[in-house]
Coordinates of C-alpha atoms in Angstrom, one line a residue:
M1 CA -14.1 -12.4 19.3
S2 CA -12.6 -15.1 17.2
N3 CA -9.3 -16.1 17.0
Q4 CA -7.8 -14.4 14.0
P5 CA -4.9 -11.9 14.7
C6 CA -5.5 -8.4 15.6
V7 CA -3.5 -5.0 15.1
I8 CA -3.3 -3.8 18.8
G9 CA -1.1 -0.5 18.1
W10 CA 0.7 1.1 15.3
A11 CA 2.8 4.5 14.4
H12 CA 3.5 6.0 11.1
S13 CA 6.5 8.3 10.2
K14 CA 6.1 11.7 7.8
F15 CA 6.4 10.4 4.3
G16 CA 8.2 13.0 1.9
N17 CA 12.1 13.1 1.3
L18 CA 13.0 13.4 5.0
T19 CA 16.6 14.9 5.1
D20 CA 16.1 15.3 9.4
S21 CA 15.9 11.2 8.9
P22 CA 19.2 10.4 7.0
D23 CA 19.2 6.8 6.9
T24 CA 17.1 3.4 7.5
E25 CA 17.8 3.2 11.1
S26 CA 16.8 6.7 12.0
L27 CA 13.3 5.8 10.7
I28 CA 13.0 2.7 12.9
K29 CA 14.4 4.6 15.5
A30 CA 11.5 7.7 15.2
T31 CA 8.8 4.8 15.1
V32 CA 9.1 1.8 17.2
P33 CA 9.4 3.0 20.5
A34 CA 5.5 5.0 19.6
A35 CA 4.3 1.7 18.4
L36 CA 5.2 -0.1 21.7
D37 CA 3.4 2.9 23.3
D38 CA 0.8 3.3 21.4
A39 CA 0.1 -0.8 22.0
G40 CA 0.7 -0.3 25.4
I41 CA 3.8 -2.7 26.0
T42 CA 7.0 -2.9 26.3
A43 CA 9.9 -4.4 24.0
A44 CA 10.4 -7.6 26.7
D45 CA 7.0 -8.3 25.8
V46 CA 8.0 -8.3 21.4
D47 CA 8.5 -12.2 20.6
G48 CA 9.5 -11.6 17.3
I49 CA 10.0 -9.0 14.6
F50 CA 9.3 -9.1 10.7
L51 CA 10.5 -6.5 9.1
G52 CA 10.0 -5.1 5.5
T53 CA 12.5 -3.1 3.0
F54 CA 13.0 -3.6 -0.3
N55 CA 16.7 -1.3 -0.6
G56 CA 18.1 -2.7 -4.0
G57 CA 20.9 0.3 -3.5
F58 CA 18.6 3.2 -1.9
V59 CA 21.0 2.5 0.9
T60 CA 24.4 0.9 1.3
Q61 CA 23.4 -0.8 4.7
S62 CA 21.6 -4.0 4.6
F63 CA 20.8 -6.8 6.7
E64 CA 18.2 -4.2 7.9
A65 CA 16.6 -6.6 10.7
G66 CA 19.8 -6.2 12.5
L67 CA 19.0 -2.3 12.3
V68 CA 15.6 -3.0 15.0
G69 CA 18.2 -3.7 17.8
M70 CA 20.9 -0.9 16.7
A71 CA 17.9 1.4 17.0
V72 CA 16.0 0.6 20.0
P73 CA 18.7 -1.6 22.1
E74 CA 16.0 -3.2 24.3
L75 CA 15.1 -5.5 21.1
A76 CA 18.4 -6.5 20.0
H77 CA 17.9 -9.8 21.2
V78 CA 14.3 -11.0 19.6
P79 CA 14.1 -13.0 17.2
A80 CA 14.0 -10.4 13.5
S81 CA 13.6 -11.2 9.9
R82 CA 14.0 -9.1 6.7
L83 CA 11.5 -9.5 4.0
E84 CA 11.1 -8.3 0.7
N85 CA 8.0 -8.4 -2.5
A86 CA 8.7 -5.7 -4.6
C87 CA 6.0 -2.6 -3.5
A88 CA 4.4 -5.6 -1.3
T89 CA 7.4 -5.6 1.0
G90 CA 5.3 -4.1 4.0
S91 CA 2.3 -7.0 3.2
A92 CA 4.8 -9.3 3.0
A93 CA 6.1 -8.7 6.4
L94 CA 2.8 -8.3 8.3
Y95 CA 1.6 -11.5 7.0
S96 CA 4.2 -13.6 7.9
A97 CA 3.9 -12.1 11.6
L98 CA 0.1 -12.8 11.4
D99 CA 1.2 -16.7 10.5
F100 CA 3.8 -16.6 13.4
V101 CA 1.1 -15.1 16.1
Q102 CA -1.7 -17.3 14.3
S103 CA 0.6 -20.8 14.6
G104 CA 1.2 -20.0 18.2
R105 CA 5.3 -19.4 17.5
G106 CA 4.7 -16.2 19.3
K107 CA 2.3 -13.7 21.0
I108 CA 3.0 -10.5 20.1
A109 CA 4.8 -9.7 17.1
L110 CA 6.4 -6.4 15.3
V111 CA 6.0 -5.1 12.1
V112 CA 8.3 -2.6 10.6
G113 CA 7.9 -1.2 6.8
V114 CA 10.4 1.3 6.1
E115 CA 12.2 2.9 2.6
K116 CA 14.9 5.6 2.7
M117 CA 14.7 6.3 -1.1
T118 CA 15.6 10.0 -1.7
T119 CA 19.5 9.3 -0.9
I120 CA 19.6 8.8 -4.9
P121 CA 19.2 10.7 -7.7
P122 CA 15.2 10.4 -9.1
A123 CA 16.5 9.1 -12.2
E124 CA 18.4 6.4 -10.8
A125 CA 15.8 5.2 -8.1
A126 CA 13.4 4.5 -11.2
A127 CA 15.9 2.0 -12.4
L128 CA 16.4 0.3 -9.1
M129 CA 12.5 0.1 -8.8
L130 CA 12.3 -1.5 -12.5
R131 CA 14.1 -4.5 -11.4
G132 CA 10.7 -5.3 -9.7
S133 CA 9.8 -6.0 -13.1
Y134 CA 10.4 -9.5 -15.3
Y135 CA 13.8 -7.5 -16.5
A136 CA 14.6 -9.9 -19.2
E137 CA 11.4 -8.4 -21.2
E138 CA 10.6 -5.3 -19.4
G139 CA 14.0 -3.6 -18.3
H140 CA 14.1 -2.1 -21.4
F141 CA 10.6 0.4 -20.3
T142 CA 11.7 4.0 -19.5
P143 CA 11.4 5.6 -17.1
G144 CA 11.6 2.9 -14.7
F145 CA 8.6 1.6 -13.6
A146 CA 6.3 4.4 -14.9
G147 CA 7.1 2.8 -18.3
V148 CA 5.3 -0.6 -17.4
F149 CA 2.7 1.1 -16.4
G150 CA 2.7 3.4 -19.3
H151 CA 2.6 0.3 -21.4
I152 CA -0.5 -1.1 -19.4
A153 CA -2.4 1.9 -19.7
Q154 CA -1.8 2.3 -23.8
S155 CA -2.8 -1.2 -23.7
Y156 CA -6.1 -0.7 -21.9
F157 CA -6.6 2.4 -23.8
Q158 CA -6.3 0.6 -27.1
A159 CA -8.7 -2.1 -26.0
F160 CA -11.3 0.1 -24.2
G161 CA -11.0 3.7 -25.3
D162 CA -8.7 6.8 -24.0
Q163 CA -9.9 6.9 -20.2
S164 CA -7.3 9.9 -19.6
D165 CA -9.9 12.1 -18.0
A166 CA -10.9 9.1 -15.6
L167 CA -7.4 8.9 -14.6
A168 CA -7.2 12.6 -13.6
M169 CA -10.4 12.2 -11.9
I170 CA -8.6 9.3 -9.6
S171 CA -5.5 11.6 -9.2
A172 CA -7.8 14.6 -7.9
K173 CA -9.4 12.7 -6.0
N174 CA -6.3 11.1 -4.2
H175 CA -4.6 14.3 -4.1
H176 CA -7.7 16.3 -2.3
N177 CA -7.9 13.6 0.6
A178 CA -4.5 13.6 1.3
M179 CA -4.9 17.6 2.3
K180 CA -6.3 15.8 5.5
N181 CA -3.5 13.6 6.2
P182 CA -1.0 15.5 8.4
V183 CA 1.5 12.5 7.5
A184 CA 0.9 12.3 3.5
H185 CA 4.3 13.4 1.4
M186 CA 2.0 15.9 -0.6
H187 CA -0.8 18.8 0.5
K188 CA -1.4 20.0 -2.9
D189 CA -5.0 19.4 -3.8
L190 CA -3.9 19.7 -7.6
G191 CA -7.6 19.6 -9.0
Y192 CA -9.0 17.6 -11.9
A193 CA -8.1 20.6 -15.1
F194 CA -4.6 20.3 -13.5
C195 CA -4.1 16.6 -14.1
N196 CA -5.7 16.4 -16.9
T197 CA -4.0 19.1 -18.9
V198 CA -0.3 18.2 -20.2
S199 CA 2.1 21.0 -19.3
D200 CA 5.5 21.8 -18.3
K201 CA 4.5 21.1 -14.5
N202 CA 2.5 17.7 -15.9
P203 CA 4.2 16.4 -18.7
V204 CA 3.9 12.9 -20.3
V205 CA 6.1 10.7 -18.1
A206 CA 5.7 7.2 -20.2
G207 CA 2.6 6.5 -22.5
P208 CA -0.7 8.6 -21.8
L209 CA 0.2 8.7 -18.1
R210 CA 1.6 12.3 -16.9
R211 CA 3.6 13.2 -14.0
S212 CA 0.3 13.7 -11.9
D213 CA -0.4 10.0 -12.9
C214 CA 2.4 8.9 -10.7
S215 CA 3.0 8.1 -7.1
L216 CA 6.1 9.7 -5.5
I217 CA 9.4 8.7 -4.7
S218 CA 9.4 9.2 -0.5
D219 CA 10.9 8.1 2.6
G220 CA 8.9 6.9 5.6
A221 CA 8.2 4.3 8.3
A222 CA 5.3 2.7 9.7
V223 CA 5.1 0.0 12.5
M224 CA 1.7 -2.3 13.4
V225 CA 2.1 -4.2 16.6
I226 CA 0.2 -8.0 16.2
C227 CA -1.1 -10.1 18.7
D228 CA -3.0 -13.0 18.7
A229 CA -6.6 -13.0 19.9
E230 CA -6.8 -14.2 23.3
T231 CA -3.8 -11.7 24.3
A232 CA -6.0 -9.2 22.6
E233 CA -8.8 -9.5 24.8
G234 CA -6.5 -7.7 27.7
M235 CA -5.2 -4.7 25.1
G236 CA -6.6 -1.4 25.3
K237 CA -7.8 -1.4 21.9
A238 CA -7.9 -4.3 19.2
V239 CA -8.5 -4.5 15.6
Q240 CA -8.8 -7.8 13.9
F241 CA -7.9 -9.5 10.5
R242 CA -11.1 -10.9 9.8
A243 CA -9.7 -12.2 6.2
H244 CA -5.9 -11.9 4.7
H245 CA -5.4 -13.3 1.7
H246 CA -2.4 -13.9 -1.2
A247 CA -2.1 -14.5 -4.3
N248 CA 0.3 -14.6 -7.3
D249 CA 0.4 -13.9 -10.7
F250 CA 3.2 -14.4 -14.1
M251 CA 5.6 -12.1 -13.8
A252 CA 6.2 -11.4 -17.1
L253 CA 3.3 -9.5 -18.3
S254 CA 3.4 -11.2 -22.0
R255 CA 2.3 -14.4 -19.6
R256 CA -0.7 -13.0 -19.2
P257 CA -4.2 -12.8 -21.0
A258 CA -3.4 -8.9 -21.4
P259 CA -0.6 -6.3 -20.5
Y260 CA -3.7 -5.2 -18.3
S261 CA -4.6 -8.3 -16.7
F262 CA -4.7 -8.4 -12.8
G263 CA -6.2 -11.8 -12.3
G264 CA -4.2 -11.6 -9.4
A265 CA -5.2 -9.3 -7.8
A266 CA -9.3 -10.3 -8.8
R267 CA -8.2 -13.9 -7.0
A268 CA -6.5 -12.0 -3.5
W269 CA -10.2 -10.2 -3.3
K270 CA -12.5 -13.2 -4.2
G271 CA -10.1 -14.9 -1.7
A272 CA -10.3 -12.5 1.1
L273 CA -14.2 -11.5 0.7
D274 CA -15.1 -15.6 0.5
E275 CA -12.9 -16.1 4.2
A276 CA -14.6 -13.0 5.5
S277 CA -17.9 -14.2 4.2
I278 CA -18.9 -10.5 2.8
T279 CA -19.1 -8.8 -0.4
L280 CA -18.0 -5.6 -1.2
D281 CA -21.2 -4.2 0.0
D282 CA -20.6 -4.7 3.3
L283 CA -17.2 -2.6 3.4
D284 CA -17.0 1.4 4.6
L285 CA -13.7 2.1 2.7
V286 CA -10.8 0.4 0.9
E287 CA -7.2 1.5 0.9
T288 CA -5.6 0.3 -2.3
H289 CA -2.5 0.7 -4.1
D290 CA -2.5 3.5 -6.5
C291 CA 1.3 3.2 -7.6
F292 CA 0.0 4.4 -10.8
T293 CA -4.0 5.9 -11.3
I294 CA -4.2 3.3 -13.7
A295 CA -3.8 0.7 -11.2
E296 CA -6.2 2.0 -9.3
M297 CA -8.6 1.8 -12.0
L298 CA -7.7 -2.0 -13.0
E299 CA -8.4 -2.3 -9.2
Y300 CA -11.8 -1.1 -9.4
E301 CA -12.1 -3.6 -11.5
A302 CA -10.1 -6.1 -9.9
M303 CA -12.2 -5.9 -6.5
G304 CA -15.4 -6.0 -8.4
L305 CA -17.0 -2.8 -8.6
A306 CA -16.9 -2.7 -12.4
E307 CA -16.5 -5.4 -15.4
P308 CA -13.5 -5.3 -17.6
G309 CA -13.2 -2.4 -19.2
Q310 CA -15.9 -0.2 -17.1
G311 CA -13.4 0.9 -14.5
H312 CA -13.9 4.4 -15.4
R313 CA -17.5 4.4 -14.8
V314 CA -16.5 3.7 -11.0
I315 CA -14.9 7.4 -10.2
R316 CA -17.1 9.3 -13.0
E317 CA -20.0 8.3 -11.0
G318 CA -18.2 9.3 -7.8
V319 CA -18.8 5.8 -6.1
T320 CA -14.8 5.9 -4.6
Q321 CA -15.2 9.7 -3.5
A322 CA -15.1 10.7 0.1
D323 CA -18.8 11.2 0.0
G324 CA -19.0 8.0 -2.6
R325 CA -20.6 4.5 -1.5
L326 CA -17.0 3.1 -1.0
P327 CA -14.6 5.9 -0.4
V328 CA -11.0 4.4 -1.8
N329 CA -8.2 5.9 -0.6
L330 CA -9.1 8.7 2.1
S331 CA -5.4 8.9 2.9
G332 CA -4.6 9.9 -0.6
G333 CA -2.8 7.0 -1.3
L334 CA -0.2 6.5 -2.7
K335 CA -0.4 8.8 -4.6
A336 CA -0.2 11.5 -2.6
R337 CA 0.5 10.1 0.4
G338 CA 3.6 8.7 -1.1
H339 CA 5.1 5.4 -1.5
P340 CA 8.6 4.4 0.5
L341 CA 8.5 0.9 -1.0
G342 CA 8.9 -1.0 2.4
A343 CA 6.8 1.1 4.3
T344 CA 3.6 1.3 1.9
G345 CA 1.8 -2.2 2.6
V346 CA 2.2 -1.5 6.9
S347 CA 1.1 2.0 6.2
M348 CA -2.3 1.0 4.6
H349 CA -2.8 -1.0 7.2
V350 CA -2.6 1.4 9.7
M351 CA -4.4 4.2 7.6
A352 CA -7.2 1.9 7.9
A353 CA -7.1 0.7 11.4
M354 CA -7.3 4.1 12.5
Q355 CA -10.5 4.7 10.6
L356 CA -12.0 1.3 12.2
T357 CA -10.8 2.8 15.7
G358 CA -11.9 6.3 15.0
E359 CA -8.1 7.8 15.0
A360 CA -8.2 9.0 11.8
G361 CA -8.8 12.9 12.9
E362 CA -9.9 14.9 9.6
M363 CA -10.2 11.6 7.5
Q364 CA -12.0 9.9 9.3
K365 CA -15.4 8.1 7.7
D366 CA -18.1 8.1 10.7
G367 CA -19.1 5.1 11.4
A368 CA -16.6 2.7 10.0
A369 CA -16.7 -0.9 10.8
L370 CA -14.8 -2.8 8.2
A371 CA -12.1 -1.9 5.8
G372 CA -10.4 -3.5 3.0
V373 CA -6.9 -3.0 2.0
F374 CA -5.2 -4.2 -1.0
N375 CA -1.2 -4.0 -1.4
M376 CA 0.5 -5.1 -4.5
G377 CA 4.4 -6.4 -5.5
G378 CA 5.2 -5.3 -9.2
A379 CA 2.5 -5.4 -11.9
A380 CA -0.3 -7.1 -9.7
V381 CA 2.4 -9.9 -9.1
A382 CA 2.3 -10.7 -5.5
N383 CA -1.2 -9.5 -4.4
Y384 CA -2.3 -9.0 -0.7
T385 CA -5.8 -8.3 0.2
S386 CA -6.9 -7.9 3.9
I387 CA -10.5 -7.6 5.6
L388 CA -10.3 -5.2 9.0
E389 CA -12.3 -4.9 11.9
R390 CA -12.3 -3.7 15.2
V391 CA -13.3 -6.3 18.1
K392 CA -12.3 -4.1 20.9

């Protein structure tokens, strides 16, 4: 086992409109003890807590790192910090925990990703999320971030042709995959025809994007237990971070070569693959950030599955289907699993770890040994790519 940090346990709430979890604290309380149990440790073993939540007005309570000790009193005296990095908030918390254990500051870290989004009307939630764009230039887009990605999709289509049908294929794929995920927000196999047809139930939302191209407003929490490699040797299971790479890009789309330029995502992927000394051909599956279907298609290009402008060929040729060469979003992705902002990055890593340990149930890809995870904040502003492998 190399000296890379490992995941030794996790827990994941249901994603959705969780009326039985009225606030952030209740979501933490429902998941943290389960993660400790899964890792086979107690609260006394935890050296640091890293909590990711966006909030920004979804709930009144701030200072969320302190809520872990309120929800689980045995953790009240453990150093805890809250991190935020837009839609990559969960990965920001996770990477801080990785640094914590890799530096030797602690042996075991608890990572909590959590968001309660359904406390306010959807229009207000959309307005809050738009603050994750470069508001001085992009704050006029409506409705919310869908307007930003609608602009990205429109610019891409102008450059490379209308690929609405390819986006519908991505949406249909992810909804189909989510049918096998018990914690997914939406269990409805929409099908390609529905996703590719504008209707009363599937109206145009922004630019060329339809409702079926947009992820869901969700509540939820995901928790991981991280430790150093030496500690992992004594644990029941261990999934190692063979690589993890964080790369940023200009926040303002106007500062990039084109609105659809995902250069930061490409750098994050290259950095992680180089660090792991592998190529995409070595990966068995990928969990990627499909906040909108156009994002998943652009990420095909960023990771190197297709040249710029050719991402549509990846889905048309079935490469990323469950039975394809590189399955993408076997969990249903953000599109159907759900997108509680602070929980998303942690959730994606949990889904990948479950595959590698054979705990993915009906979602399981046989023989999965290496997984890639890509989580981004904003429109590919903060980009995180992880390569995970089971070592125990």
